[in-house]
Short mmCIF file of C-alpha atoms in Angstrom, two decimals:
data_model
loop_
_atom_site.label_atom_id
_atom_site.label_comp_id
_atom_site.label_asym_id
_atom_site.label_seq_id
_atom_site.Cartn_x
_atom_site.Cartn_y
_atom_site.Cartn_z
CA MET N 116 0.00 0.00 0.00
CA PHE N 117 1.25 3.53 -0.64
CA LYS N 118 -0.08 7.10 -0.46
CA ALA N 119 -0.15 9.58 -3.27
CA CYS N 120 -1.02 13.25 -2.84
CA VAL N 121 -2.37 14.90 -5.93
CA ASN N 122 -3.15 18.57 -6.49
CA ARG N 123 -6.21 18.01 -8.54
CA SER N 124 -8.03 20.62 -10.53
CA VAL N 125 -11.03 19.76 -12.58
CA ARG N 126 -12.61 22.07 -14.99
CA LEU N 127 -15.68 21.05 -16.84
CA THR N 128 -17.43 23.10 -19.47
CA ALA N 129 -20.49 22.07 -21.31
CA LYS N 130 -23.24 23.52 -23.35
CA SER N 131 -26.89 22.70 -23.02
CA THR N 132 -30.24 24.16 -23.88
CA LEU N 133 -30.27 25.84 -20.45
CA GLY N 134 -27.00 27.63 -21.10
CA PRO N 135 -23.39 27.09 -20.23
CA TRP N 136 -22.36 26.13 -16.82
CA TYR N 137 -18.96 26.16 -15.32
CA LEU N 138 -17.58 24.10 -12.51
CA SER N 139 -14.13 24.40 -11.12
CA ALA N 140 -12.86 22.74 -8.03
CA GLY N 141 -9.41 22.61 -6.56
CA ARG N 142 -8.24 20.95 -3.50
CA ASN N 143 -5.34 18.98 -2.13
CA SER N 144 -6.21 15.40 -1.41
CA CYS N 145 -4.33 12.26 -0.47
CA VAL N 146 -5.57 9.01 -1.94
CA ARG N 147 -4.52 5.59 -0.72
CA PHE N 148 -3.83 3.07 -3.63
CA ASN N 149 -3.37 -0.67 -3.61
CA SER N 150 0.22 -1.57 -4.79
CA SER N 151 -0.99 -4.69 -6.61
CA LYS N 152 -3.36 -2.81 -8.87
CA ALA N 153 -2.61 0.53 -10.41
CA PRO N 154 -5.42 2.86 -11.32
CA GLY N 155 -6.64 2.41 -14.87
CA SER N 156 -4.76 -0.92 -15.39
CA ASP N 157 -7.75 -2.51 -17.06
CA GLU N 158 -7.95 0.32 -19.59
CA ILE N 159 -4.16 0.12 -20.30
CA LYS N 160 -4.33 -3.64 -20.73
CA SER N 161 -7.20 -3.44 -23.17
CA GLU N 162 -5.44 -0.69 -25.11
CA ILE N 163 -2.24 -2.81 -25.45
CA GLN N 164 -4.24 -5.81 -26.58
CA THR N 165 -6.06 -3.80 -29.23
CA GLN N 166 -2.96 -1.97 -30.59
CA LEU N 167 -0.37 -4.81 -30.74
CA PRO N 168 -1.05 -7.52 -33.37
CA SER N 169 -0.96 -11.17 -32.49
CA PHE N 170 1.97 -13.45 -33.53
CA ASP N 171 0.00 -15.04 -36.37
CA GLN N 172 -0.93 -11.64 -37.77
CA ALA N 173 2.71 -10.49 -37.57
CA THR N 174 3.91 -13.66 -39.36
CA THR N 175 1.32 -13.24 -42.08
CA ALA N 176 2.25 -9.60 -42.57
CA THR N 177 5.96 -10.47 -42.76
CA SER N 178 5.32 -13.22 -45.32
CA ASP N 179 3.25 -10.86 -47.42
CA ALA N 180 6.02 -8.24 -47.30
CA VAL N 181 8.69 -10.78 -48.28
CA ALA N 182 6.53 -12.08 -51.12
CA SER N 183 5.93 -8.54 -52.31
CA LEU N 184 9.65 -7.77 -52.27
CA THR N 185 10.40 -11.04 -54.09
CA ASP N 186 7.86 -10.22 -56.76
CA GLN N 187 9.31 -6.76 -57.18
CA ALA N 188 12.86 -8.16 -57.42
CA SER N 189 11.75 -10.76 -59.97
CA GLN N 190 10.04 -8.06 -61.98
CA VAL N 191 13.19 -5.93 -61.92
CA VAL N 192 15.36 -8.86 -63.05
CA GLY N 193 12.82 -9.79 -65.72
CA ASP N 194 12.81 -6.23 -67.05
CA ALA N 195 16.63 -6.17 -67.04
CA SER N 196 16.87 -9.47 -68.95
CA THR N 197 15.01 -7.93 -71.89
CA HIS N 198 17.74 -5.34 -72.44
CA ILE N 199 21.19 -5.61 -74.02
CA GLY N 200 23.89 -5.89 -71.37
CA TYR N 201 22.03 -8.15 -68.96
CA LEU N 202 24.36 -11.10 -69.56
CA SER N 203 27.49 -8.99 -69.05
CA SER N 204 26.01 -7.64 -65.81
CA ILE N 205 25.88 -11.17 -64.38
CA GLY N 206 29.39 -12.12 -65.54
CA LEU N 207 28.59 -13.65 -68.95
CA ALA N 208 29.21 -12.48 -72.54
CA LYS N 209 32.21 -10.33 -71.61
CA SER N 210 33.90 -10.38 -75.03
CA TRP N 211 33.24 -10.91 -78.73
CA TRP N 212 36.27 -13.07 -79.57
CA TRP N 213 36.08 -16.05 -77.18
CA PRO N 214 33.68 -18.63 -78.74
CA PRO N 215 31.37 -19.22 -75.71
CA GLU N 216 31.06 -15.50 -74.98
CA LEU N 217 30.59 -14.72 -78.68
CA ILE N 218 27.68 -17.18 -78.82
CA GLN N 219 26.19 -15.65 -75.67
CA ASN N 220 26.37 -12.15 -77.15
CA VAL N 221 24.73 -13.26 -80.39
CA MET N 222 21.98 -15.09 -78.51
CA GLU N 223 21.31 -12.05 -76.33
CA GLN N 224 20.97 -9.82 -79.40
CA ILE N 225 18.50 -12.22 -81.02
CA HIS N 226 16.56 -12.75 -77.78
CA VAL N 227 16.16 -9.03 -77.04
CA TYR N 228 15.40 -7.71 -80.52
CA SER N 229 13.16 -10.58 -81.66
CA GLY N 230 11.35 -11.14 -78.35
CA MET N 231 11.54 -14.92 -78.83
CA PRO N 232 11.73 -17.24 -75.81
CA TRP N 233 15.07 -18.82 -75.03
CA TRP N 234 14.30 -22.12 -76.76
CA GLY N 235 13.51 -20.23 -79.96
CA THR N 236 16.66 -18.16 -79.52
CA ILE N 237 18.81 -21.30 -79.30
CA VAL N 238 17.17 -22.78 -82.41
CA THR N 239 17.45 -19.55 -84.42
CA THR N 240 21.09 -18.96 -83.49
CA THR N 241 22.03 -22.52 -84.42
CA VAL N 242 20.33 -22.28 -87.82
CA LEU N 243 21.90 -18.88 -88.60
CA VAL N 244 25.40 -20.14 -87.78
CA ARG N 245 24.89 -23.19 -90.00
CA LEU N 246 23.70 -20.95 -92.86
CA LEU N 247 26.82 -18.79 -92.51
CA MET N 248 29.04 -21.88 -92.69
CA PHE N 249 27.15 -23.45 -95.60
CA PRO N 250 29.36 -21.92 -98.38
CA LEU N 251 32.41 -23.53 -96.76
CA TYR N 252 30.69 -26.92 -96.81
CA VAL N 253 29.86 -26.41 -100.49
CA LYS N 254 33.54 -25.84 -101.26
CA SER N 255 34.51 -28.80 -99.11
CA SER N 256 32.00 -31.06 -100.90
CA ASP N 257 33.35 -29.96 -104.30
CA THR N 258 36.93 -30.64 -103.17
CA MET N 259 36.04 -34.11 -101.90
CA ALA N 260 34.22 -34.93 -105.13
CA ARG N 261 37.23 -33.89 -107.23
CA ASN N 262 39.44 -35.84 -104.87
CA SER N 263 37.32 -38.96 -105.38
CA LYS N 264 37.95 -38.77 -109.12
CA ILE N 265 41.73 -39.17 -108.71
CA LYS N 266 41.60 -41.40 -105.65
CA PRO N 267 43.33 -44.47 -107.23
CA GLU N 268 46.25 -42.41 -108.61
CA LEU N 269 46.49 -40.39 -105.41
CA ASP N 270 46.57 -43.51 -103.23
CA ALA N 271 49.40 -44.95 -105.33
CA ILE N 272 51.42 -41.73 -105.06
CA ASN N 273 50.84 -41.55 -101.30
CA ALA N 274 52.01 -45.14 -100.89
CA GLU N 275 55.12 -44.33 -102.93
CA LEU N 276 55.76 -41.27 -100.80
CA MET N 277 55.36 -43.30 -97.60
CA ALA N 278 57.89 -45.88 -98.80
CA SER N 279 60.47 -43.31 -99.91
CA THR N 280 63.62 -43.00 -97.75
CA ASP N 281 65.56 -40.59 -99.93
CA MET N 282 65.00 -36.87 -99.54
CA ILE N 283 65.37 -36.01 -103.19
CA GLU N 284 63.19 -38.90 -104.29
CA GLY N 285 60.54 -37.92 -101.73
CA GLN N 286 60.50 -34.36 -103.04
CA LYS N 287 59.99 -35.62 -106.58
CA VAL N 288 57.02 -37.74 -105.49
CA ALA N 289 55.55 -34.81 -103.53
CA MET N 290 55.81 -32.59 -106.62
CA LYS N 291 54.11 -35.29 -108.66
CA ARG N 292 51.21 -35.39 -106.18
CA LYS N 293 50.97 -31.59 -106.16
CA LYS N 294 50.75 -31.49 -109.95
CA LEU N 295 48.06 -34.18 -110.01
CA MET N 296 45.91 -32.24 -107.53
CA ALA N 297 46.43 -28.92 -109.32
CA ASP N 298 45.43 -30.40 -112.69
CA ASN N 299 42.15 -31.64 -111.19
CA GLY N 300 41.33 -28.45 -109.24
CA VAL N 301 41.75 -30.00 -105.77
CA LYS N 302 42.38 -27.40 -103.05
CA ASN N 303 42.95 -29.04 -99.69
CA ARG N 304 42.38 -25.84 -97.72
CA TYR N 305 38.63 -26.26 -98.18
CA LEU N 306 38.79 -29.65 -96.47
CA ALA N 307 39.16 -27.77 -93.19
CA ALA N 308 35.50 -26.65 -93.25
CA PRO N 309 34.25 -29.55 -91.09
CA ILE N 310 37.08 -28.86 -88.63
CA LEU N 311 35.76 -25.32 -88.10
CA GLN N 312 32.60 -26.88 -86.69
CA VAL N 313 34.59 -28.05 -83.65
CA PRO N 314 35.25 -24.62 -82.03
CA VAL N 315 31.72 -23.52 -82.94
CA ALA N 316 30.20 -26.59 -81.26
CA LEU N 317 32.40 -26.10 -78.19
CA GLY N 318 31.34 -22.45 -78.04
CA PHE N 319 27.65 -23.38 -78.11
CA PHE N 320 28.13 -26.15 -75.55
CA SER N 321 30.08 -24.06 -73.04
CA GLY N 322 28.05 -20.87 -73.56
CA ILE N 323 24.62 -22.45 -73.14
CA ARG N 324 25.78 -24.57 -70.20
CA GLN N 325 27.01 -21.46 -68.36
CA MET N 326 23.68 -19.74 -68.98
CA ALA N 327 21.79 -22.79 -67.68
CA ASN N 328 23.97 -23.14 -64.58
CA TYR N 329 23.59 -19.47 -63.54
CA PRO N 330 20.61 -19.64 -64.46
CA VAL N 331 19.82 -16.79 -66.83
CA ASP N 332 16.37 -15.27 -66.26
CA GLY N 333 13.85 -17.10 -68.43
CA PHE N 334 15.79 -20.34 -68.77
CA THR N 335 13.62 -21.99 -66.13
CA ASP N 336 10.29 -21.34 -67.85
CA GLN N 337 11.00 -20.55 -71.51
CA GLY N 338 11.34 -24.08 -72.83
CA ILE N 339 8.81 -25.92 -74.97
CA ALA N 340 6.93 -29.22 -75.05
CA TRP N 341 8.19 -31.70 -72.47
CA PHE N 342 11.36 -29.72 -71.66
CA SER N 343 9.85 -26.47 -70.37
CA ASP N 344 12.81 -25.90 -68.03
CA LEU N 345 16.02 -25.48 -70.05
CA THR N 346 18.18 -25.73 -66.92
CA LEU N 347 17.09 -29.29 -66.08
CA ALA N 348 17.92 -32.55 -67.83
CA ASP N 349 15.40 -34.00 -70.25
CA PRO N 350 13.34 -36.40 -68.09
CA TYR N 351 12.34 -38.58 -71.06
CA LEU N 352 15.69 -38.52 -72.96
CA GLY N 353 13.74 -37.38 -76.01
CA LEU N 354 16.33 -34.80 -77.09
CA GLN N 355 19.16 -37.33 -76.67
CA ILE N 356 17.36 -39.89 -78.84
CA ILE N 357 16.67 -37.27 -81.53
CA THR N 358 20.32 -36.20 -81.51
CA ALA N 359 21.61 -39.78 -81.85
CA SER N 360 19.16 -40.50 -84.67
CA VAL N 361 20.08 -37.49 -86.78
CA PHE N 362 23.82 -38.06 -86.32
CA ILE N 363 23.50 -41.66 -87.47
CA SER N 364 21.44 -40.48 -90.45
CA PHE N 365 23.85 -37.93 -91.87
CA THR N 366 26.93 -40.12 -91.37
CA ARG N 367 25.19 -42.91 -93.27
CA LEU N 368 24.32 -40.43 -96.05
CA GLY N 369 27.92 -39.31 -96.56
CA GLY N 370 28.76 -36.88 -93.80
CA GLU N 371 27.98 -33.18 -93.68
CA THR N 372 29.45 -32.64 -97.16
CA GLY N 373 27.43 -35.46 -98.74
CA ALA N 374 30.59 -36.61 -100.55
CA GLN N 375 32.47 -38.64 -97.96
CA GLN N 376 32.85 -42.34 -98.65
CA PHE N 377 33.11 -44.17 -95.35
CA SER N 378 34.24 -47.75 -95.17
CA PRO N 379 31.89 -50.31 -93.57
CA THR N 380 34.09 -50.22 -90.48
CA MET N 381 33.78 -46.46 -90.14
CA LYS N 382 30.02 -46.60 -90.72
CA ASN N 383 29.69 -49.07 -87.85
CA PHE N 384 31.83 -46.81 -85.69
CA PHE N 385 29.69 -43.74 -86.44
CA THR N 386 26.60 -45.81 -85.66
CA ILE N 387 27.81 -46.93 -82.25
CA MET N 388 29.18 -43.58 -81.05
CA PRO N 389 25.85 -41.65 -81.17
CA LEU N 390 24.18 -44.46 -79.22
CA VAL N 391 26.89 -44.26 -76.57
CA SER N 392 26.31 -40.50 -76.35
CA ILE N 393 22.76 -41.01 -75.00
CA PRO N 394 23.81 -42.04 -71.47
CA ALA N 395 26.78 -39.66 -71.66
CA THR N 396 24.50 -36.63 -72.15
CA MET N 397 21.50 -37.69 -70.07
CA ASN N 398 22.44 -35.34 -67.21
CA LEU N 399 23.13 -32.28 -69.35
CA ALA N 400 20.76 -29.29 -69.31
CA SER N 401 17.97 -29.43 -71.88
CA GLY N 402 19.20 -26.19 -73.45
CA VAL N 403 22.55 -27.79 -74.31
CA VAL N 404 21.02 -30.98 -75.74
CA LEU N 405 18.52 -28.87 -77.69
CA TYR N 406 21.46 -27.33 -79.54
CA PHE N 407 22.85 -30.80 -80.31
CA ALA N 408 19.49 -31.92 -81.71
CA VAL N 409 18.97 -28.81 -83.88
CA ASN N 410 22.57 -28.88 -85.12
CA GLY N 411 22.20 -32.55 -86.08
CA ALA N 412 18.94 -31.82 -87.90
CA CYS N 413 20.68 -29.04 -89.86
CA SER N 414 23.42 -31.52 -90.79
CA VAL N 415 20.85 -33.97 -92.18
CA VAL N 416 19.15 -31.27 -94.28
CA GLN N 417 22.54 -30.04 -95.52
CA THR N 418 23.60 -33.58 -96.46
CA LEU N 419 20.40 -34.18 -98.41
CA LEU N 420 20.91 -30.91 -100.32
CA LEU N 421 24.55 -31.65 -101.16
CA ARG N 422 23.63 -35.14 -102.37
CA ASN N 423 20.96 -33.84 -104.73
CA LYS N 424 22.26 -33.87 -108.32
CA TRP N 425 20.16 -30.88 -109.43
CA PHE N 426 21.39 -28.83 -106.47
CA ARG N 427 25.03 -29.81 -107.10
CA LYS N 428 24.69 -28.83 -110.76
CA LYS N 429 23.24 -25.43 -109.88
CA LEU N 430 26.13 -24.73 -107.48
CA ASN N 431 28.72 -26.14 -109.91
CA ILE N 432 29.77 -28.91 -107.55
CA ALA N 433 31.58 -31.86 -109.10
CA ASP N 434 29.94 -35.27 -109.05
CA VAL N 435 31.22 -37.91 -106.65
CA VAL N 436 32.99 -40.81 -108.35
CA LYS N 437 32.55 -44.09 -106.51
CA HIS N 438 35.25 -46.71 -106.96
CA ALA N 439 34.94 -50.39 -106.33
CA PRO N 440 36.08 -51.35 -102.84
CA SER N 441 39.42 -53.05 -102.49
CA THR N 442 39.30 -56.85 -102.38
CA ASN N 443 42.75 -57.36 -100.89
CA GLY N 444 41.93 -59.72 -98.04
CA PRO N 445 38.95 -59.81 -95.68
CA ALA N 446 37.43 -56.70 -94.19
CA LYS N 447 39.22 -55.45 -91.09
CA GLY N 448 37.62 -54.45 -87.84
CA ILE N 449 37.95 -51.14 -86.03
CA ILE N 450 40.74 -52.34 -83.74
CA ASP N 451 42.74 -53.92 -86.59
CA THR N 452 42.37 -50.78 -88.69
CA PHE N 453 43.51 -48.62 -85.78
CA ARG N 454 46.57 -50.84 -85.22
CA GLU N 455 47.44 -50.76 -88.91
CA ASN N 456 47.23 -46.96 -89.01
CA MET N 457 49.40 -46.69 -85.91
CA GLN N 458 51.98 -49.00 -87.46
CA LYS N 459 52.02 -46.96 -90.67
CA ALA N 460 52.43 -43.75 -88.71
CA ARG N 461 55.33 -45.26 -86.76
CA GLU N 462 57.04 -46.44 -89.94
CA GLN N 463 56.55 -43.05 -91.55
CA ALA N 464 58.11 -41.32 -88.53
CA GLU N 465 61.12 -43.66 -88.73
CA ARG N 466 61.54 -42.93 -92.45
CA ARG N 467 61.39 -39.20 -91.83
CA GLN N 468 64.03 -39.46 -89.13
CA LEU N 469 66.24 -41.50 -91.48
CA MET N 470 65.74 -38.96 -94.24
CA GLN N 471 66.70 -36.12 -91.90
CA GLU N 472 69.87 -37.94 -90.86
CA ASN N 473 70.81 -38.57 -94.50
CA GLU N 474 70.17 -34.92 -95.29
CA LYS N 475 72.48 -33.80 -92.47
CA LYS N 476 75.21 -36.13 -93.71
CA MET N 477 74.84 -34.77 -97.24
CA GLN N 478 75.06 -31.20 -95.96
CA GLU N 479 78.21 -31.94 -93.96
CA ALA N 480 79.79 -33.68 -96.95
CA ALA N 481 78.92 -30.71 -99.16
CA LYS N 482 80.56 -28.32 -96.66
CA GLU N 483 83.74 -30.39 -96.56
CA GLN N 484 83.88 -30.61 -100.33
CA LYS N 485 83.37 -26.87 -100.62
CA ALA N 486 86.12 -26.19 -98.11
CA SER N 487 88.57 -28.45 -99.95
CA LYS N 488 87.90 -26.77 -103.28
CA THR N 489 88.46 -23.24 -102.00
CA ILE N 490 90.92 -21.32 -104.24
CA LYS N 491 93.18 -18.80 -102.55
CA ILE N 492 94.68 -15.85 -104.48
CA VAL N 493 98.36 -15.25 -103.65
CA ARG N 494 100.46 -12.36 -104.89
CA ARG N 495 103.58 -13.13 -106.93
CA SER N 496 105.81 -11.31 -104.47
CA ASP N 497 104.45 -13.40 -101.61
CA PHE N 498 104.85 -16.52 -103.70
CA ASN N 499 108.52 -15.63 -104.49
CA LYS N 500 109.18 -14.99 -100.80
CA ARG N 501 107.75 -18.35 -99.90
CA SER N 502 109.78 -20.10 -102.65
CA LYS N 503 113.04 -18.48 -101.46
CA LYS N 504 112.39 -19.69 -97.95
#
């Protein structure tokens, strides 16, 4: 219990129909209060209960705020991804010379300016790159066709060159081969067209995989059909099966140039390898395997065009000459063929080393002979002095 003395002054003013009245009172009074219950505690308690929200209400409000912020952040990222420079802002597409970053830059340009989803961007970019490389494949197909015309003579010259151990004789055979190829319009530099596909394919593979691993905004919901998420693996292996099928098709048809003549052993090899690639690529992102499938489909279409006689005539591509297969012994398997090629390469390396040693010996002999045949001019006076001595 405690006492509290309060100097209390109450002033009340009111208006009524009878007129205003005024009451003022002031006096000093001491009031005794109970320590366990303060005056007005019930009112304070009710006010606290009505002003402070419950725990459930606070949790709900916090969740709503977080969801609102998340939506706003997603909207900001989505708006940024539709502008040029988004990929560089997240550490991708930093240059225009490195193949993966070059592919990323090209894909970003197509995605932003065309408004296509990412699956359409991958397909469009792949087709455009194949169209740009098509003239090189036309030249390569023409070179292979001209090469097939002189294949028997060229094989004989190559065998003669492989068996040569003399430097001069080897140079003569090499000149003979060069003349044969020049007379038939064979330019080996165009045979490198299929090799250029290697850095391009690696650029697509690495660039799209980086975008899927980040992941780039839109990769998770801008797929199509059964692979709506380009960052996840194809759950049905449909893209892998399509890729294997198209690769088997165009190798059976004559490669990407339509003019390659594979042996039965090589055809079996190119049939097995695409099938092995199915389990090897089953965990890759769908965006990466989508590129493989579209690129393989482009190869099939290109092969069919380059095998068409009317199309080859319009583009002035030589016709492929098919020769009868060699009947020297039974057909060899892949392992036997690989061993034979390794043995030939080893023998060729030994011959080259022997030729280099012979060339060094010939150079040393020529130097000695030149030194022994050197003529010195001596004055007559010096000669007379030497004779007197």
